[in-house]
Amino acid sequence: MEVKRFQLTRHEDERGWFAELIRASVLPKPIKQANLSRSRQGVIRGLHYHERGQDDLFVCLDGMVRVVVLDRESGEVFTEDIGDDNPVALYITGTNAHGYEALTDCVFMYLVTEEYDPANPDEHGVPWDDERVRHLWSTTSPILSARDTLS
């Protein structure tokens, strides 16, 4: 499983800070859509994967999240807490199941390599409590959407 990790450098002064999120030239595929979500602490979003190969670049803009990635074929897992205390962007290939847990209230951005098509969505799920990943979350009773409760 390959997850590309990009350290974000914050340049701080009396006004606050500035950070470059990503340079398109270092990504394997071009970004076609940007998405933003706000989550309350305890929310788990995912795990989802894309059979047609949509890749995601994950960035936590405010707060902290735990990113979990599962290689569905090998069972290999990756996890990292990103956000305020660890400013990192993670590039995840879409065939790997991926999601995140809001460790705090957070604002989360994901840049994707395919535009979402509601008439033909390429979103498939792996249960958040799948035996290969359930031990990676900090909570055993997450806040879930109806879609994420389905096995």
PDB file of C-alpha atoms in Angstrom:
ATOM      1  CA  MET A   1       0.000   0.000   0.000  1.00  0.00           C
ATOM      2  CA  GLU A   2       1.290   3.420  -0.863  1.00  0.00           C
ATOM      3  CA  VAL A   3       0.241   6.533   1.026  1.00  0.00           C
ATOM      4  CA  LYS A   4       2.157   9.666   0.085  1.00  0.00           C
ATOM      5  CA  ARG A   5       2.853  11.944   3.020  1.00  0.00           C
ATOM      6  CA  PHE A   6       3.478  15.677   2.588  1.00  0.00           C
ATOM      7  CA  GLN A   7       4.743  17.634   5.589  1.00  0.00           C
ATOM      8  CA  LEU A   8       3.120  21.073   5.723  1.00  0.00           C
ATOM      9  CA  THR A   9       5.398  23.889   6.810  1.00  0.00           C
ATOM     10  CA  ARG A  10       3.700  26.671   8.719  1.00  0.00           C
ATOM     11  CA  HIS A  11       5.154  30.146   8.464  1.00  0.00           C
ATOM     12  CA  GLU A  12       4.016  32.033  11.549  1.00  0.00           C
ATOM     13  CA  ASP A  13       4.105  35.683  12.527  1.00  0.00           C
ATOM     14  CA  GLU A  14       1.986  38.097  14.575  1.00  0.00           C
ATOM     15  CA  ARG A  15      -0.917  37.729  12.097  1.00  0.00           C
ATOM     16  CA  GLY A  16      -1.173  33.951  12.397  1.00  0.00           C
ATOM     17  CA  TRP A  17       0.307  31.431   9.973  1.00  0.00           C
ATOM     18  CA  PHE A  18       0.482  30.471   6.298  1.00  0.00           C
ATOM     19  CA  ALA A  19       1.061  26.994   4.820  1.00  0.00           C
ATOM     20  CA  GLU A  20       1.280  25.697   1.281  1.00  0.00           C
ATOM     21  CA  LEU A  21      -1.094  22.699   1.047  1.00  0.00           C
ATOM     22  CA  ILE A  22       0.224  20.998  -2.087  1.00  0.00           C
ATOM     23  CA  ARG A  23       1.845  21.600  -5.438  1.00  0.00           C
ATOM     24  CA  ALA A  24      -0.059  19.910  -8.247  1.00  0.00           C
ATOM     25  CA  SER A  25       3.215  18.997  -9.934  1.00  0.00           C
ATOM     26  CA  VAL A  26       4.078  16.466  -7.196  1.00  0.00           C
ATOM     27  CA  LEU A  27       0.775  14.565  -7.425  1.00  0.00           C
ATOM     28  CA  PRO A  28       0.393  11.443  -9.592  1.00  0.00           C
ATOM     29  CA  LYS A  29      -2.978  12.650 -10.949  1.00  0.00           C
ATOM     30  CA  PRO A  30      -4.539  16.107 -11.338  1.00  0.00           C
ATOM     31  CA  ILE A  31      -7.059  17.320  -8.739  1.00  0.00           C
ATOM     32  CA  LYS A  32     -10.556  17.780 -10.195  1.00  0.00           C
ATOM     33  CA  GLN A  33     -12.682  18.643  -7.146  1.00  0.00           C
ATOM     34  CA  ALA A  34     -12.194  20.078  -3.654  1.00  0.00           C
ATOM     35  CA  ASN A  35     -14.467  19.074  -0.767  1.00  0.00           C
ATOM     36  CA  LEU A  36     -14.764  20.465   2.751  1.00  0.00           C
ATOM     37  CA  SER A  37     -16.440  18.934   5.788  1.00  0.00           C
ATOM     38  CA  ARG A  38     -16.950  19.903   9.404  1.00  0.00           C
ATOM     39  CA  SER A  39     -17.221  17.076  11.903  1.00  0.00           C
ATOM     40  CA  ARG A  40     -17.917  16.881  15.603  1.00  0.00           C
ATOM     41  CA  GLN A  41     -15.547  15.005  17.872  1.00  0.00           C
ATOM     42  CA  GLY A  42     -16.350  11.283  17.739  1.00  0.00           C
ATOM     43  CA  VAL A  43     -17.528  11.194  14.109  1.00  0.00           C
ATOM     44  CA  ILE A  44     -16.115   8.490  11.844  1.00  0.00           C
ATOM     45  CA  ARG A  45     -16.478   9.048   8.099  1.00  0.00           C
ATOM     46  CA  GLY A  46     -15.818   5.971   6.013  1.00  0.00           C
ATOM     47  CA  LEU A  47     -14.290   3.606   5.254  1.00  0.00           C
ATOM     48  CA  HIS A  48     -14.877   4.121   1.525  1.00  0.00           C
ATOM     49  CA  TYR A  49     -13.028   3.157  -1.629  1.00  0.00           C
ATOM     50  CA  HIS A  50     -13.287   3.890  -5.336  1.00  0.00           C
ATOM     51  CA  GLU A  51     -13.040   1.069  -7.873  1.00  0.00           C
ATOM     52  CA  ARG A  52     -12.498   3.455 -10.782  1.00  0.00           C
ATOM     53  CA  GLY A  53      -9.432   4.859  -9.079  1.00  0.00           C
ATOM     54  CA  GLN A  54     -10.334   8.236  -7.576  1.00  0.00           C
ATOM     55  CA  ASP A  55      -7.464   9.313  -5.344  1.00  0.00           C
ATOM     56  CA  ASP A  56      -7.869  11.638  -2.345  1.00  0.00           C
ATOM     57  CA  LEU A  57      -5.565  14.183  -0.737  1.00  0.00           C
ATOM     58  CA  PHE A  58      -6.552  14.568   2.940  1.00  0.00           C
ATOM     59  CA  VAL A  59      -5.795  17.731   4.933  1.00  0.00           C
ATOM     60  CA  CYS A  60      -7.173  18.631   8.359  1.00  0.00           C
ATOM     61  CA  LEU A  61      -7.481  22.428   8.386  1.00  0.00           C
ATOM     62  CA  ASP A  62      -8.614  22.839  12.006  1.00  0.00           C
ATOM     63  CA  GLY A  63      -8.547  20.327  14.858  1.00  0.00           C
ATOM     64  CA  MET A  64      -7.234  16.766  14.738  1.00  0.00           C
ATOM     65  CA  VAL A  65      -8.331  13.654  12.851  1.00  0.00           C
ATOM     66  CA  ARG A  66      -7.141  10.069  12.693  1.00  0.00           C
ATOM     67  CA  VAL A  67      -6.823   8.869   9.102  1.00  0.00           C
ATOM     68  CA  VAL A  68      -7.200   5.113   8.591  1.00  0.00           C
ATOM     69  CA  VAL A  69      -6.344   3.360   5.313  1.00  0.00           C
ATOM     70  CA  LEU A  70      -6.890  -0.327   4.542  1.00  0.00           C
ATOM     71  CA  ASP A  71      -5.397  -2.201   1.598  1.00  0.00           C
ATOM     72  CA  ARG A  72      -8.374  -4.432   0.869  1.00  0.00           C
ATOM     73  CA  GLU A  73      -6.257  -7.108  -0.850  1.00  0.00           C
ATOM     74  CA  SER A  74      -3.332  -7.497   1.562  1.00  0.00           C
ATOM     75  CA  GLY A  75      -5.052  -6.366   4.779  1.00  0.00           C
ATOM     76  CA  GLU A  76      -2.177  -3.923   5.412  1.00  0.00           C
ATOM     77  CA  VAL A  77      -3.262  -0.825   7.353  1.00  0.00           C
ATOM     78  CA  PHE A  78      -1.954   2.706   7.716  1.00  0.00           C
ATOM     79  CA  THR A  79      -2.993   5.263  10.293  1.00  0.00           C
ATOM     80  CA  GLU A  80      -1.809   8.737  11.242  1.00  0.00           C
ATOM     81  CA  ASP A  81      -3.241  11.569  13.323  1.00  0.00           C
ATOM     82  CA  ILE A  82      -3.093  14.807  11.333  1.00  0.00           C
ATOM     83  CA  GLY A  83      -4.107  18.418  11.909  1.00  0.00           C
ATOM     84  CA  ASP A  84      -3.111  21.111  14.392  1.00  0.00           C
ATOM     85  CA  ASP A  85      -0.479  19.008  16.191  1.00  0.00           C
ATOM     86  CA  ASN A  86       0.801  17.268  13.044  1.00  0.00           C
ATOM     87  CA  PRO A  87       0.367  19.423   9.912  1.00  0.00           C
ATOM     88  CA  VAL A  88       0.543  16.798   7.176  1.00  0.00           C
ATOM     89  CA  ALA A  89      -1.325  16.131   3.927  1.00  0.00           C
ATOM     90  CA  LEU A  90      -1.896  12.488   2.952  1.00  0.00           C
ATOM     91  CA  TYR A  91      -2.404  11.272  -0.635  1.00  0.00           C
ATOM     92  CA  ILE A  92      -4.364   8.017  -0.733  1.00  0.00           C
ATOM     93  CA  THR A  93      -5.039   5.917  -3.803  1.00  0.00           C
ATOM     94  CA  GLY A  94      -8.733   5.241  -4.236  1.00  0.00           C
ATOM     95  CA  THR A  95      -8.639   1.459  -4.397  1.00  0.00           C
ATOM     96  CA  ASN A  96      -7.613   1.475  -0.724  1.00  0.00           C
ATOM     97  CA  ALA A  97     -10.451   1.854   1.782  1.00  0.00           C
ATOM     98  CA  HIS A  98      -9.989   5.153   3.632  1.00  0.00           C
ATOM     99  CA  GLY A  99     -11.697   7.309   6.207  1.00  0.00           C
ATOM    100  CA  TYR A 100     -11.132   9.415   9.258  1.00  0.00           C
ATOM    101  CA  GLU A 101     -12.213   9.905  12.851  1.00  0.00           C
ATOM    102  CA  ALA A 102     -12.647  13.392  14.285  1.00  0.00           C
ATOM    103  CA  LEU A 103     -10.468  13.348  17.404  1.00  0.00           C
ATOM    104  CA  THR A 104     -11.646  16.917  18.069  1.00  0.00           C
ATOM    105  CA  ASP A 105     -14.228  19.110  16.365  1.00  0.00           C
ATOM    106  CA  CYS A 106     -12.570  19.637  13.002  1.00  0.00           C
ATOM    107  CA  VAL A 107     -12.619  21.123   9.522  1.00  0.00           C
ATOM    108  CA  PHE A 108     -11.384  18.593   6.979  1.00  0.00           C
ATOM    109  CA  MET A 109     -10.540  19.086   3.309  1.00  0.00           C
ATOM    110  CA  TYR A 110     -10.171  16.402   0.718  1.00  0.00           C
ATOM    111  CA  LEU A 111      -9.065  17.108  -2.811  1.00  0.00           C
ATOM    112  CA  VAL A 112     -10.026  14.392  -5.280  1.00  0.00           C
ATOM    113  CA  THR A 113      -8.893  13.286  -8.724  1.00  0.00           C
ATOM    114  CA  GLU A 114     -12.417  12.642 -10.071  1.00  0.00           C
ATOM    115  CA  GLU A 115     -15.569  14.738  -9.998  1.00  0.00           C
ATOM    116  CA  TYR A 116     -18.438  13.212  -8.021  1.00  0.00           C
ATOM    117  CA  ASP A 117     -21.256  11.928 -10.225  1.00  0.00           C
ATOM    118  CA  PRO A 118     -24.457  11.344  -8.195  1.00  0.00           C
ATOM    119  CA  ALA A 119     -25.949   9.378 -11.121  1.00  0.00           C
ATOM    120  CA  ASN A 120     -23.011   6.947 -11.083  1.00  0.00           C
ATOM    121  CA  PRO A 121     -21.175   7.252  -7.756  1.00  0.00           C
ATOM    122  CA  ASP A 122     -17.983   5.284  -7.354  1.00  0.00           C
ATOM    123  CA  GLU A 123     -18.228   4.893  -3.594  1.00  0.00           C
ATOM    124  CA  HIS A 124     -18.078   1.520  -1.923  1.00  0.00           C
ATOM    125  CA  GLY A 125     -17.819   0.785   1.769  1.00  0.00           C
ATOM    126  CA  VAL A 126     -15.985  -1.295   4.320  1.00  0.00           C
ATOM    127  CA  PRO A 127     -17.544  -1.228   7.808  1.00  0.00           C
ATOM    128  CA  TRP A 128     -15.783   1.104  10.237  1.00  0.00           C
ATOM    129  CA  ASP A 129     -15.590  -1.805  12.693  1.00  0.00           C
ATOM    130  CA  ASP A 130     -14.138  -4.330  10.246  1.00  0.00           C
ATOM    131  CA  GLU A 131     -11.847  -6.645  12.231  1.00  0.00           C
ATOM    132  CA  ARG A 132      -8.796  -5.371  10.331  1.00  0.00           C
ATOM    133  CA  VAL A 133      -9.271  -1.748  11.478  1.00  0.00           C
ATOM    134  CA  ARG A 134     -11.595  -1.558  14.499  1.00  0.00           C
ATOM    135  CA  HIS A 135      -8.643  -1.455  16.927  1.00  0.00           C
ATOM    136  CA  LEU A 136      -7.251   1.644  15.172  1.00  0.00           C
ATOM    137  CA  TRP A 137     -10.064   4.034  16.155  1.00  0.00           C
ATOM    138  CA  SER A 138     -10.005   5.856  19.490  1.00  0.00           C
ATOM    139  CA  THR A 139     -13.734   5.288  20.025  1.00  0.00           C
ATOM    140  CA  THR A 140     -15.895   2.172  20.118  1.00  0.00           C
ATOM    141  CA  SER A 141     -19.158   4.126  19.777  1.00  0.00           C
ATOM    142  CA  PRO A 142     -18.699   6.645  16.965  1.00  0.00           C
ATOM    143  CA  ILE A 143     -21.206   9.072  15.500  1.00  0.00           C
ATOM    144  CA  LEU A 144     -21.988   7.624  12.050  1.00  0.00           C
ATOM    145  CA  SER A 145     -24.051   8.562   9.016  1.00  0.00           C
ATOM    146  CA  ALA A 146     -26.703   6.116   7.818  1.00  0.00           C
ATOM    147  CA  ARG A 147     -24.396   5.189   4.929  1.00  0.00           C
ATOM    148  CA  ASP A 148     -21.480   4.415   7.260  1.00  0.00           C
ATOM    149  CA  THR A 149     -23.603   2.091   9.449  1.00  0.00           C
ATOM    150  CA  LEU A 150     -24.154  -0.270   6.516  1.00  0.00           C
ATOM    151  CA  SER A 151     -21.913  -3.296   6.233  1.00  0.00           C
TER     152      SER A 151
END
